[in-house]
Structures are given as structure tokens and as C-alpha cells.
Short mmCIF file of C-alpha atoms in Angstrom, two decimals:
data_model
loop_
_atom_site.label_atom_id
_atom_site.label_comp_id
_atom_site.label_asym_id
_atom_site.label_seq_id
_atom_site.Cartn_x
_atom_site.Cartn_y
_atom_site.Cartn_z
CA ASP A 1 -32.86 -7.58 37.81
CA ALA A 2 -29.13 -8.16 38.13
CA GLY A 3 -28.46 -4.61 39.18
CA VAL A 4 -25.89 -2.32 37.62
CA ILE A 5 -23.19 -4.37 35.96
CA GLN A 6 -19.64 -3.12 35.56
CA SER A 7 -16.72 -4.72 33.83
CA PRO A 8 -13.99 -5.44 34.40
CA ARG A 9 -14.00 -5.62 38.21
CA HIS A 10 -10.27 -5.15 38.32
CA GLU A 11 -7.93 -3.65 35.75
CA VAL A 12 -4.17 -3.33 35.96
CA THR A 13 -2.46 -1.52 33.14
CA GLU A 14 0.70 0.36 32.37
CA MET A 15 1.01 4.07 32.04
CA GLY A 16 0.18 5.27 28.56
CA GLN A 17 -2.23 2.47 27.74
CA GLU A 18 -5.85 2.99 26.86
CA VAL A 19 -8.38 1.82 29.43
CA THR A 20 -12.07 1.24 28.78
CA LEU A 21 -14.52 0.70 31.61
CA ARG A 22 -17.98 -0.61 30.86
CA CYS A 23 -21.35 -0.25 32.49
CA LYS A 24 -24.77 -1.75 31.95
CA PRO A 25 -27.44 0.16 33.88
CA ILE A 26 -30.58 -1.36 35.30
CA SER A 27 -33.14 -1.86 32.56
CA GLY A 28 -35.61 1.00 32.39
CA HIS A 29 -33.43 3.51 34.21
CA ASN A 30 -33.09 6.87 32.50
CA SER A 31 -30.07 8.35 34.24
CA LEU A 32 -26.53 7.06 34.39
CA PHE A 33 -23.65 8.39 36.47
CA TRP A 34 -19.90 7.76 36.48
CA TYR A 35 -18.04 8.34 39.77
CA ARG A 36 -14.41 8.03 40.82
CA GLN A 37 -13.39 7.19 44.37
CA THR A 38 -9.92 7.78 45.81
CA MET A 39 -8.58 8.14 49.31
CA MET A 40 -7.42 11.67 48.61
CA ARG A 41 -10.48 13.06 46.86
CA GLY A 42 -13.30 10.86 48.08
CA LEU A 43 -16.23 10.16 45.77
CA GLU A 44 -16.37 12.47 42.76
CA LEU A 45 -18.98 12.64 40.04
CA LEU A 46 -17.29 12.61 36.64
CA ILE A 47 -20.23 12.77 34.26
CA TYR A 48 -23.89 11.90 34.05
CA PHE A 49 -26.34 11.11 31.28
CA ASN A 50 -30.09 11.53 31.02
CA ASN A 51 -31.77 9.48 28.31
CA ASN A 52 -28.35 8.69 26.80
CA VAL A 53 -27.42 12.37 26.49
CA PRO A 54 -24.47 13.76 28.49
CA ILE A 55 -25.82 16.49 30.76
CA ASP A 56 -22.89 17.52 32.91
CA ASP A 57 -19.29 16.51 32.30
CA SER A 58 -17.72 19.20 34.46
CA GLY A 59 -16.26 16.55 36.72
CA MET A 60 -14.23 14.92 33.98
CA PRO A 61 -10.68 15.69 35.05
CA GLU A 62 -8.96 16.04 31.70
CA ASP A 63 -9.36 15.52 27.99
CA ARG A 64 -7.83 12.11 28.47
CA PHE A 65 -11.18 11.06 29.90
CA SER A 66 -14.18 10.48 27.68
CA ALA A 67 -17.54 8.82 28.20
CA LYS A 68 -20.20 7.60 25.83
CA MET A 69 -23.65 6.15 26.07
CA PRO A 70 -24.58 4.80 22.63
CA ASN A 71 -27.83 3.29 23.89
CA ALA A 72 -29.93 2.95 27.01
CA SER A 73 -28.25 -0.26 28.10
CA PHE A 74 -24.57 0.51 27.74
CA SER A 75 -22.00 3.14 28.65
CA THR A 76 -18.23 3.36 28.52
CA LEU A 77 -15.65 5.48 30.28
CA LYS A 78 -12.36 5.66 28.44
CA ILE A 79 -9.00 6.94 29.62
CA GLN A 80 -6.39 7.51 26.93
CA PRO A 81 -3.54 7.66 27.75
CA SER A 82 -3.76 6.42 31.32
CA GLU A 83 -1.53 7.75 34.11
CA PRO A 84 -0.71 6.42 37.60
CA ARG A 85 -2.81 9.16 39.20
CA ASP A 86 -5.87 7.72 37.48
CA SER A 87 -5.67 4.73 39.82
CA ALA A 88 -8.98 4.62 41.67
CA VAL A 89 -12.25 2.77 41.97
CA TYR A 90 -14.69 3.82 39.28
CA PHE A 91 -18.38 3.41 39.97
CA CYS A 92 -21.29 3.49 37.62
CA ALA A 93 -24.76 4.21 38.98
CA SER A 94 -28.21 4.46 37.44
CA SER A 95 -31.49 5.87 38.63
CA PRO A 96 -35.03 5.34 37.39
CA ARG A 97 -36.43 8.70 36.46
CA THR A 98 -34.71 11.75 35.10
CA SER A 99 -37.34 14.08 36.48
CA ASP A 100 -37.18 13.00 40.11
CA PRO A 101 -34.01 13.85 42.10
CA TYR A 102 -35.40 11.90 45.03
CA ASN A 103 -34.76 8.76 43.10
CA GLU A 104 -32.25 6.40 44.58
CA GLN A 105 -29.07 5.91 42.63
CA PHE A 106 -28.24 2.23 42.30
CA PHE A 107 -24.51 1.68 42.25
CA GLY A 108 -22.55 -1.01 40.48
CA PRO A 109 -19.79 -2.93 42.26
CA GLY A 110 -17.08 -0.67 40.85
CA THR A 111 -13.95 -1.23 38.80
CA ARG A 112 -10.67 -1.02 40.64
CA LEU A 113 -8.16 0.51 38.22
CA THR A 114 -4.44 0.38 38.88
CA VAL A 115 -2.11 2.18 36.50
CA LEU A 116 1.52 1.24 36.97
CA ALA B 1 -21.90 25.21 45.01
CA GLN B 2 -23.12 22.79 47.60
CA THR B 3 -20.70 21.18 50.03
CA VAL B 4 -21.15 18.25 52.37
CA THR B 5 -18.98 17.81 55.45
CA GLN B 6 -18.58 14.71 57.56
CA SER B 7 -16.39 15.74 60.47
CA GLN B 8 -15.79 12.26 61.84
CA PRO B 9 -13.38 10.25 59.68
CA GLU B 10 -13.75 7.27 62.03
CA MET B 11 -16.22 6.14 64.64
CA SER B 12 -16.57 2.99 66.69
CA VAL B 13 -19.46 1.46 68.59
CA GLN B 14 -20.01 -1.55 70.75
CA GLU B 15 -22.34 -4.17 69.36
CA ALA B 16 -25.96 -3.52 70.43
CA GLU B 17 -25.19 0.09 71.31
CA THR B 18 -26.26 3.27 69.52
CA VAL B 19 -24.03 5.50 67.43
CA THR B 20 -24.62 8.82 65.67
CA LEU B 21 -22.76 9.92 62.56
CA SER B 22 -22.73 13.61 61.81
CA CYS B 23 -23.18 15.43 58.53
CA THR B 24 -23.49 19.11 57.75
CA TYR B 25 -24.02 20.74 54.40
CA ASP B 26 -23.98 24.16 52.86
CA THR B 27 -26.56 25.29 50.32
CA SER B 28 -28.53 28.33 49.32
CA GLU B 29 -31.42 26.23 48.06
CA SER B 30 -34.58 25.63 50.03
CA ASP B 31 -35.67 22.40 48.37
CA TYR B 32 -33.35 19.44 48.20
CA TYR B 33 -32.84 15.83 49.24
CA LEU B 34 -30.37 14.23 51.61
CA PHE B 35 -29.14 10.66 51.63
CA TRP B 36 -27.02 8.30 53.67
CA TYR B 37 -25.19 5.56 51.79
CA LYS B 38 -23.33 2.60 53.25
CA GLN B 39 -20.22 1.15 51.62
CA PRO B 40 -19.13 -2.14 53.18
CA PRO B 41 -15.76 -3.75 52.39
CA SER B 42 -17.33 -5.25 49.29
CA ARG B 43 -17.35 -1.67 47.92
CA GLN B 44 -21.02 -1.86 46.93
CA MET B 45 -22.74 1.45 47.70
CA ILE B 46 -26.12 0.88 49.30
CA LEU B 47 -28.75 3.47 50.11
CA VAL B 48 -29.54 3.45 53.83
CA ILE B 49 -32.04 6.28 54.23
CA ARG B 50 -33.21 9.48 52.54
CA GLN B 51 -34.91 12.69 53.59
CA GLU B 52 -36.83 15.36 51.74
CA ALA B 53 -35.95 18.84 52.92
CA TYR B 54 -39.54 20.05 52.90
CA LYS B 55 -40.59 17.30 55.31
CA GLN B 56 -40.12 18.14 58.96
CA GLN B 57 -40.57 14.58 60.10
CA ASN B 58 -37.33 12.68 60.41
CA ALA B 59 -36.99 9.63 58.22
CA THR B 60 -36.61 6.19 59.80
CA GLU B 61 -35.78 2.80 58.35
CA ASN B 62 -35.82 0.07 60.98
CA ARG B 63 -32.71 0.62 63.14
CA PHE B 64 -31.63 3.66 61.12
CA SER B 65 -33.00 7.13 61.73
CA VAL B 66 -31.95 10.66 60.98
CA ASN B 67 -31.98 13.92 62.88
CA PHE B 68 -32.65 16.54 60.23
CA GLN B 69 -32.16 20.12 61.37
CA LYS B 70 -32.83 22.29 58.33
CA ALA B 71 -31.97 25.62 59.93
CA ALA B 72 -28.68 24.26 61.17
CA LYS B 73 -28.09 22.39 57.89
CA SER B 74 -27.40 19.24 59.81
CA PHE B 75 -28.34 15.68 58.86
CA SER B 76 -27.05 13.09 61.33
CA LEU B 77 -27.57 9.34 61.11
CA LYS B 78 -28.41 7.31 64.20
CA ILE B 79 -27.87 3.57 64.19
CA SER B 80 -29.59 1.75 67.04
CA ASP B 81 -28.79 -1.73 68.28
CA SER B 82 -25.60 -1.78 66.19
CA GLN B 83 -24.73 -5.04 64.50
CA LEU B 84 -21.45 -6.38 63.20
CA GLY B 85 -22.85 -6.09 59.69
CA ASP B 86 -23.18 -2.33 60.14
CA ALA B 87 -19.41 -1.97 59.92
CA ALA B 88 -18.77 0.06 56.79
CA MET B 89 -17.99 3.49 55.46
CA TYR B 90 -21.00 5.78 55.53
CA PHE B 91 -21.46 8.65 53.10
CA CYS B 92 -23.79 11.59 53.43
CA ALA B 93 -25.02 13.02 50.13
CA TYR B 94 -26.93 16.09 48.96
CA ARG B 95 -29.00 16.38 45.82
CA SER B 96 -30.81 19.45 44.57
CA ALA B 97 -34.53 19.28 43.91
CA ASN B 98 -33.85 21.16 40.70
CA THR B 99 -34.47 18.46 38.15
CA ASN B 100 -31.82 19.98 35.93
CA ALA B 101 -29.20 19.60 38.61
CA GLY B 102 -29.11 15.83 38.56
CA LYS B 103 -25.89 15.24 40.39
CA SER B 104 -25.30 14.47 44.04
CA THR B 105 -22.56 15.88 46.25
CA PHE B 106 -21.00 13.40 48.66
CA GLY B 107 -19.15 13.90 51.93
CA ASP B 108 -15.77 12.30 52.54
CA GLY B 109 -17.27 9.45 54.52
CA THR B 110 -17.10 8.09 58.07
CA THR B 111 -15.65 4.66 58.72
CA LEU B 112 -17.70 2.85 61.34
CA THR B 113 -16.20 -0.01 63.33
CA VAL B 114 -18.49 -2.27 65.35
CA LYS B 115 -16.82 -4.02 68.28
CA PRO B 116 -18.19 -7.40 69.42
#
């Protein structure tokens, strides 16, 4: 398996623009997680899905952020409108079984977002 | 809410020597899981080792081992025979055994430098 795939790897945009980050989890995995990593706040969980259903979005910072998982093999994280403080590395991770918290989370390579 | 604290922002070790990274956590739960992740400069998050709270035996994975002290809520990572490739940021993470909890809580990370 290719692992978790994220695109783009780097994104530079201007304030006010819409940004869409994409994630393809590992085939067969039931859980998907979106994280944000910054120097100031460390690694934060934004939202996670089990079987394509959003379970906990309490980490989503504002209404400007939205995430979807239309099917088991694809998820998006959208920021509209983007702001400079959204600049961060965004990670997507997936894990095999919803019912087992011991499961390893497999992380993608991340998307480095810069909002000018 | 659970918290994870890594009190050492930076550590350094001489190649072939042993280093211990500290992690403490706060929880009211009795059943949970603990993880150490490695993030090299490539940004890819990689699971190093994991521990089940109900197991008294400390987990080991080759040169990596943990010292799990449940009463003290401490979960340190020991790296033996350090190699240049061990240089990375290391994150300690907590995950509830409650299958409805799902999400992990991460510490702020410790940057490990390995000196040749």
C-alpha cells in the first residue's frame, strides 16, 4: 500500500482565498483524522471520522474550517476564507479499526500551508 | 480532559550512547494507551512504540524501550545505542481505551539531536 496520500504537499495562497486539502487514507482503514501542527500550538486534532461519519469536530478552530468524507477513500479539509494564522502543516492520518484505540495511526506526509 | 507534558523541548546525545526522553500525562481514566511517535525532518510521523496501561511489562522495540510508571503517570522513552538516524522530534501521545473517544492527545514534542 502507498500509505496515506495527501495533496498538495505545499500550498501558498493569499489571504481570503479558499484552500482545499485532500487526503486518501489507506485502503480498508475505518478512521480518518485531520491534525494541524504549528510551532506555537504543537499538534492539534481538528476532526476525525469513523466509517465516513464525523465523530468529533471540537478541534475545528472556526466556521471557516470544514471537512468532508464523501466516501471511504477520500477526505477534504477546506478553509474559506483563509487567513495568515492558518499557516501550518496539516496532517491526515488513518487507522484500521474504529473499535480498537490501540490501533496505530498512520500519518500522511502533511501539507505545508502558507497564507500570505 | 487529558493532558500530555514533555518537559524537555530539546535533548542531545552522543552517537552510540543512551538517552531518555520524559513524558508525563494527566488522566482520571484507568484504561488507556500511550504512544511515542518520531517526526524526522521529512515531517513524516512514525510510530516508535506503544504501551497498554493495563500491562505492567514495559514495551520494547529493538533499541527503543519505555519506562511506564502508571501511579506516577510517567511514560519515558529510552533510546539505546543512539544512531544519527534517530535525530528527530519525538512526540508522546495518550489515547483513551474508550472506543468512543477516538482521538489522541499529543505532547509538545522533544527535539533530539544526535552528535557524531
